[in-house]
Coordinates of C-alpha atoms and ligand atoms in Angstrom, one line a residue:
M1 CA 105.2 20.0 159.1
T2 CA 103.7 22.3 156.8
G3 CA 105.7 23.1 153.7
H4 CA 105.4 26.3 152.1
K5 CA 104.6 27.3 148.6
D6 CA 107.8 28.7 147.8
L7 CA 110.9 29.3 148.9
L8 CA 113.1 32.9 148.0
D9 CA 115.2 33.6 150.8
I10 CA 117.0 32.4 154.5
G11 CA 114.6 35.0 156.3
S12 CA 110.7 33.1 155.5
L13 CA 112.3 30.2 156.6
T14 CA 112.1 29.1 160.6
R15 CA 114.8 28.1 162.4
D16 CA 112.4 24.4 163.1
E17 CA 111.7 24.5 159.2
I18 CA 115.7 24.3 158.4
E19 CA 115.9 21.9 161.0
F20 CA 113.2 19.6 159.1
L21 CA 115.3 20.4 155.9
L22 CA 118.3 19.3 156.8
K23 CA 116.7 17.0 158.1
T24 CA 115.6 15.2 155.4
A25 CA 118.3 15.5 153.5
Q26 CA 120.1 13.3 155.0
P27 CA 118.0 9.8 153.8
F28 CA 118.2 11.6 149.7
K29 CA 122.2 11.9 150.4
E30 CA 121.9 8.0 150.9
L31 CA 119.6 7.7 148.4
L32 CA 122.7 9.4 146.2
R33 CA 124.9 7.2 146.9
R34 CA 122.9 4.0 146.2
S35 CA 122.6 2.6 143.1
V36 CA 119.8 3.0 142.2
K37 CA 119.2 6.9 143.0
K38 CA 115.4 7.0 142.0
V39 CA 112.1 7.3 144.1
P40 CA 108.6 8.2 143.3
S41 CA 107.8 11.9 144.6
L42 CA 107.5 13.5 142.2
Q43 CA 106.0 11.3 139.8
G44 CA 103.8 13.9 137.0
K45 CA 104.9 16.7 137.8
S46 CA 107.3 18.6 135.8
V47 CA 109.4 20.7 136.9
L48 CA 111.3 24.5 134.9
N49 CA 114.4 25.3 135.2
L50 CA 114.6 29.1 133.6
F51 CA 118.2 30.7 134.8
Y52 CA 119.2 34.3 133.0
E53 CA 122.1 33.6 134.5
P54 CA 124.8 31.4 134.5
S55 CA 125.8 28.4 136.0
T56 CA 126.9 25.5 136.9
R57 CA 126.0 23.9 140.5
T58 CA 122.9 25.1 141.1
R59 CA 121.1 24.8 137.9
S60 CA 122.4 21.2 136.9
S61 CA 121.5 20.2 140.8
F62 CA 118.5 21.0 140.7
E63 CA 118.0 19.5 137.1
I64 CA 119.8 15.8 139.0
A65 CA 117.6 16.6 142.0
A66 CA 114.0 16.8 140.2
K67 CA 115.0 14.0 138.2
R68 CA 116.1 11.4 141.0
L69 CA 112.7 12.6 142.8
S70 CA 111.0 11.0 139.5
A71 CA 109.4 14.9 137.3
D72 CA 109.6 16.1 133.9
V73 CA 112.5 18.1 133.7
T74 CA 112.9 20.7 131.7
N75 CA 115.3 23.0 131.0
F76 CA 114.3 26.8 129.5
A77 CA 117.6 27.9 126.9
V78 CA 116.9 31.8 127.6
S79 CA 119.4 32.7 125.0
T80 CA 117.6 30.5 122.3
S81 CA 113.7 31.6 123.6
S82 CA 111.2 34.9 122.4
V83 CA 113.0 36.7 125.9
V84 CA 115.5 37.3 123.2
K85 CA 112.7 39.4 121.0
G86 CA 112.1 41.4 123.8
E87 CA 109.5 38.8 125.8
S88 CA 109.3 40.3 129.3
I89 CA 109.4 37.7 132.8
L90 CA 105.5 38.2 133.3
D91 CA 104.6 37.3 129.4
T92 CA 107.1 34.8 129.4
I93 CA 106.2 33.2 133.3
D94 CA 102.1 33.3 131.6
T95 CA 103.3 31.4 128.6
L96 CA 105.6 29.4 130.9
Q97 CA 102.6 28.5 133.0
A98 CA 100.0 28.0 130.1
M99 CA 101.7 24.5 130.2
R100 CA 101.7 23.6 133.6
V101 CA 104.6 23.4 135.5
D102 CA 105.1 23.1 138.8
Y103 CA 107.9 24.0 140.7
I104 CA 110.0 26.8 138.6
I105 CA 114.1 26.9 139.5
V106 CA 114.8 30.7 138.5
R107 CA 118.3 32.4 138.3
H108 CA 117.7 36.3 137.7
S109 CA 120.6 39.4 138.2
Q110 CA 117.9 41.8 138.8
S111 CA 116.9 41.4 142.9
G112 CA 112.7 40.4 143.4
V113 CA 112.7 38.9 140.5
P114 CA 112.2 35.1 141.7
N115 CA 109.6 37.5 144.3
L116 CA 107.6 38.6 141.0
I117 CA 107.7 35.2 139.6
A118 CA 105.4 34.0 142.5
R119 CA 103.5 36.3 143.0
H120 CA 102.4 35.6 139.1
S121 CA 101.8 31.9 138.9
K122 CA 100.6 28.9 141.4
A123 CA 104.1 27.0 140.8
S124 CA 106.4 26.8 143.5
V125 CA 109.3 29.3 142.9
L126 CA 112.8 28.8 144.4
N127 CA 115.4 31.4 144.4
A128 CA 118.2 30.0 142.8
G129 CA 120.1 33.6 143.6
D130 CA 118.8 36.7 142.3
G131 CA 121.2 39.8 141.9
Y132 CA 122.6 40.7 145.4
H133 CA 119.7 39.6 147.4
A134 CA 119.5 35.7 147.9
H135 CA 120.5 32.1 147.4
P136 CA 118.1 30.2 150.1
T137 CA 119.1 26.6 148.8
Q138 CA 123.2 27.7 148.6
A139 CA 122.7 28.1 152.6
L140 CA 120.3 25.4 152.6
L141 CA 123.1 23.5 151.7
D142 CA 126.2 25.5 153.4
A143 CA 124.5 24.5 156.7
Y144 CA 123.9 21.0 155.5
T145 CA 127.2 20.5 154.8
L146 CA 128.4 22.4 158.0
R147 CA 126.9 20.1 160.1
E148 CA 127.8 16.8 159.0
V149 CA 131.7 18.0 160.0
I150 CA 130.5 19.6 163.0
P151 CA 127.7 17.8 164.0
E152 CA 127.3 20.5 167.5
S153 CA 127.8 24.0 165.6
T154 CA 126.1 25.9 168.1
G155 CA 128.8 28.5 169.3
K156 CA 130.9 27.7 166.3
K157 CA 132.9 31.1 164.2
V158 CA 132.9 30.9 160.1
L159 CA 134.9 33.4 159.2
I160 CA 133.8 34.9 155.5
V161 CA 136.3 36.3 153.4
G162 CA 135.3 38.7 150.7
D163 CA 133.5 40.5 147.7
L164 CA 130.3 40.5 150.7
L165 CA 128.9 43.5 149.0
H166 CA 127.8 42.1 146.7
S167 CA 127.7 38.2 147.3
R168 CA 123.9 37.0 147.6
V169 CA 125.5 33.9 148.8
A170 CA 127.3 36.1 151.9
R171 CA 123.3 37.2 152.4
S172 CA 121.9 34.0 152.6
T173 CA 124.8 31.9 154.9
S174 CA 125.2 34.7 156.6
E175 CA 121.4 34.4 157.6
I176 CA 121.4 30.7 158.4
L177 CA 124.8 30.7 159.8
E178 CA 123.1 33.1 162.8
K179 CA 119.4 31.8 162.2
M180 CA 121.1 28.4 164.0
D181 CA 123.1 30.3 166.2
V182 CA 127.2 30.2 164.7
Q183 CA 129.6 32.9 164.8
V184 CA 130.2 35.5 162.1
G185 CA 133.5 36.7 161.2
V186 CA 134.4 38.7 157.8
L187 CA 137.4 39.4 156.3
G188 CA 137.3 41.4 153.2
P189 CA 138.4 44.5 151.1
G190 CA 136.7 47.8 152.9
P191 CA 135.3 48.8 149.6
L192 CA 133.0 45.1 150.0
I193 CA 132.9 45.5 153.5
P194 CA 128.6 46.9 153.6
E195 CA 128.6 49.4 155.2
M196 CA 124.8 48.2 156.3
R197 CA 126.3 45.0 158.3
P198 CA 124.0 43.2 160.4
D199 CA 126.0 43.8 164.1
Y200 CA 126.2 39.8 164.7
F201 CA 129.1 40.6 161.9
K202 CA 132.4 40.6 163.0
T203 CA 134.5 42.3 161.0
F204 CA 137.9 42.1 161.0
C205 CA 140.6 44.3 158.8
S206 CA 143.8 42.1 158.3
F207 CA 143.9 38.3 157.9
D208 CA 146.0 37.3 161.4
D209 CA 143.2 39.5 163.5
A210 CA 140.6 36.9 161.6
L211 CA 142.9 33.9 162.1
A212 CA 143.4 35.1 166.2
W213 CA 139.9 35.0 166.4
K214 CA 139.8 31.0 166.1
P215 CA 137.2 30.8 162.7
D216 CA 137.0 26.1 162.6
V217 CA 135.6 27.4 159.2
I218 CA 136.7 29.9 156.9
Y219 CA 134.0 30.4 154.3
L220 CA 135.7 32.2 151.1
L221 CA 133.9 34.0 148.6
R222 CA 134.0 34.3 144.8
I223 CA 135.3 37.8 143.6
Q224 CA 132.4 38.3 141.4
L225 CA 133.9 40.4 138.4
E226 CA 131.3 41.2 136.5
R227 CA 129.3 42.8 139.0
Q228 CA 131.6 45.1 139.9
E229 CA 131.3 49.0 138.3
A230 CA 133.6 50.5 140.3
Q231 CA 137.8 49.0 140.0
F232 CA 137.4 47.5 145.3
F233 CA 140.9 47.0 145.1
P234 CA 144.2 47.5 142.9
S235 CA 144.4 44.4 141.7
L236 CA 144.3 40.5 141.8
R237 CA 147.4 40.1 143.1
E238 CA 147.1 42.2 146.0
Y239 CA 144.0 40.5 146.8
H240 CA 145.7 37.4 147.4
R241 CA 148.0 38.7 149.1
Y242 CA 145.7 40.3 152.3
F243 CA 142.9 38.0 151.4
G244 CA 143.7 34.9 149.7
V245 CA 144.5 31.7 150.9
T246 CA 147.8 31.7 150.0
G247 CA 150.0 28.6 150.7
E248 CA 152.0 30.5 154.0
R249 CA 147.8 30.8 155.3
L250 CA 147.5 27.1 154.2
K251 CA 150.3 25.5 156.6
R252 CA 148.6 28.2 159.0
I253 CA 144.5 26.4 158.6
A254 CA 146.6 23.5 158.4
G255 CA 148.4 23.4 161.3
E256 CA 144.9 24.2 163.4
G257 CA 142.6 22.4 162.0
I258 CA 140.5 24.4 159.8
Y259 CA 137.5 23.5 157.6
V260 CA 137.9 26.0 154.4
M261 CA 134.5 25.7 152.5
H262 CA 133.3 28.0 149.4
P263 CA 130.5 27.4 146.8
G264 CA 132.2 27.5 144.0
P265 CA 133.2 28.6 141.0
V266 CA 136.4 29.0 142.8
N267 CA 139.2 31.3 141.4
R268 CA 142.4 29.6 141.4
G269 CA 145.9 32.5 142.9
V270 CA 142.4 35.1 144.2
E271 CA 140.7 33.9 146.6
L272 CA 142.2 30.7 147.1
V273 CA 146.6 28.7 146.0
D274 CA 145.9 25.0 144.1
E275 CA 146.7 23.5 147.1
V276 CA 143.9 23.9 149.4
M277 CA 141.4 22.5 147.1
S278 CA 143.5 19.2 148.1
Y279 CA 143.6 20.0 151.3
E280 CA 141.8 17.8 153.5
R281 CA 139.9 20.0 154.6
C282 CA 138.6 21.6 152.1
L283 CA 134.6 21.1 151.7
I284 CA 133.9 22.4 148.4
N285 CA 133.1 19.1 147.0
Q286 CA 131.1 18.4 149.8
Q287 CA 129.7 21.1 149.4
V288 CA 128.4 20.3 145.5
E289 CA 127.0 17.3 147.0
N290 CA 125.6 18.1 149.4
G291 CA 123.9 20.7 146.8
V292 CA 122.0 17.6 145.1
A293 CA 120.2 16.4 148.7
I294 CA 119.5 19.5 149.9
R295 CA 117.6 20.6 146.4
M296 CA 115.3 17.1 146.8
A297 CA 114.9 18.4 150.1
V298 CA 113.2 21.2 149.6
L299 CA 111.4 20.0 146.0
Y300 CA 109.7 17.9 148.4
W301 CA 108.8 19.6 151.7
L302 CA 107.5 22.7 148.9
K303 CA 103.1 22.7 147.9
P304 CA 102.5 24.4 144.9
E305 CA 98.8 25.8 143.8
T306 CA 98.6 23.9 140.5
G307 CA 97.0 21.2 142.4
T308 CA 96.5 17.9 143.7
G309 CA 97.7 14.7 141.1
G310 CA 99.8 17.9 138.4
A311 CA 98.5 20.4 136.7
S312 CA 95.8 22.4 138.3
Ligands
CP1 N1 127.3 28.3 143.7 C1 126.8 28.3 143.2 O1 126.0 28.9 142.8 O2 127.5 27.9 141.5 P1 127.3 28.0 140.1 O3 126.9 29.6 139.7 O4 127.7 27.6 139.3 O5 125.5 27.7 140.2

């Protein structure tokens, strides 16, 4: 299947392309469990990690994925670059482009920055999270993880809980679930559920009502205090009481065999109690592991316009 130049959002992928990427990730996951974990697929290619926002999982898993494919990786340290002297994004990209990179992985607090860079660059641009907009590789790794535990996912139910308003993960992951014919329910404090939401969202007002819907997976979102200009709920304690996986809710979730997912990083005591992390159907570490295989599949699939055999 012919690769795109860029991966900016889930909306630009067809269902067949999503299936192709999930299938391509499978042998990469097997490779990562072998003693020799490297293949030469991107030998001679260069990958630039350009993170204007903090990241643990996405940045390091892209770096590992690129290195496993034998690419050369540069981590651009924004805080010690000329960006702090006021250099614009496009001037930074022009400068880096002159060094002939083939792939640029971008995270930025403003929605649309990866699209802007993609229009300006021959390198393949991968959106590693932009503002409230999109986080497509998170969505792909979530879909891959769901398929691992529920191979026949059509018609299954995923309940997304928390701050949907500020969440690029919720936007991209719900979009991929809908493309895979998975039913999506949402639960959270009223002000954090967007008024303009897709028709396919089934909205719940309480955890009890949402559990009565019989979800197969509960997908907890991180409360993003750094993105909230106003106070959307009285306190973190109140949030935990109404929307967190408390010890009592965990017993019910375990009794009903429901899986728990979270993109990380988790706020313990807010979205969930510590015990969730050792719950046998908690998929959080599996999501992280799958992040490397999915990002290998995406890097392998994309087609930069920088010429064959490396730099143009
Ligand atoms: N899930 C996610 O994007 O995590 P990081 O912010 O650590 O990359």
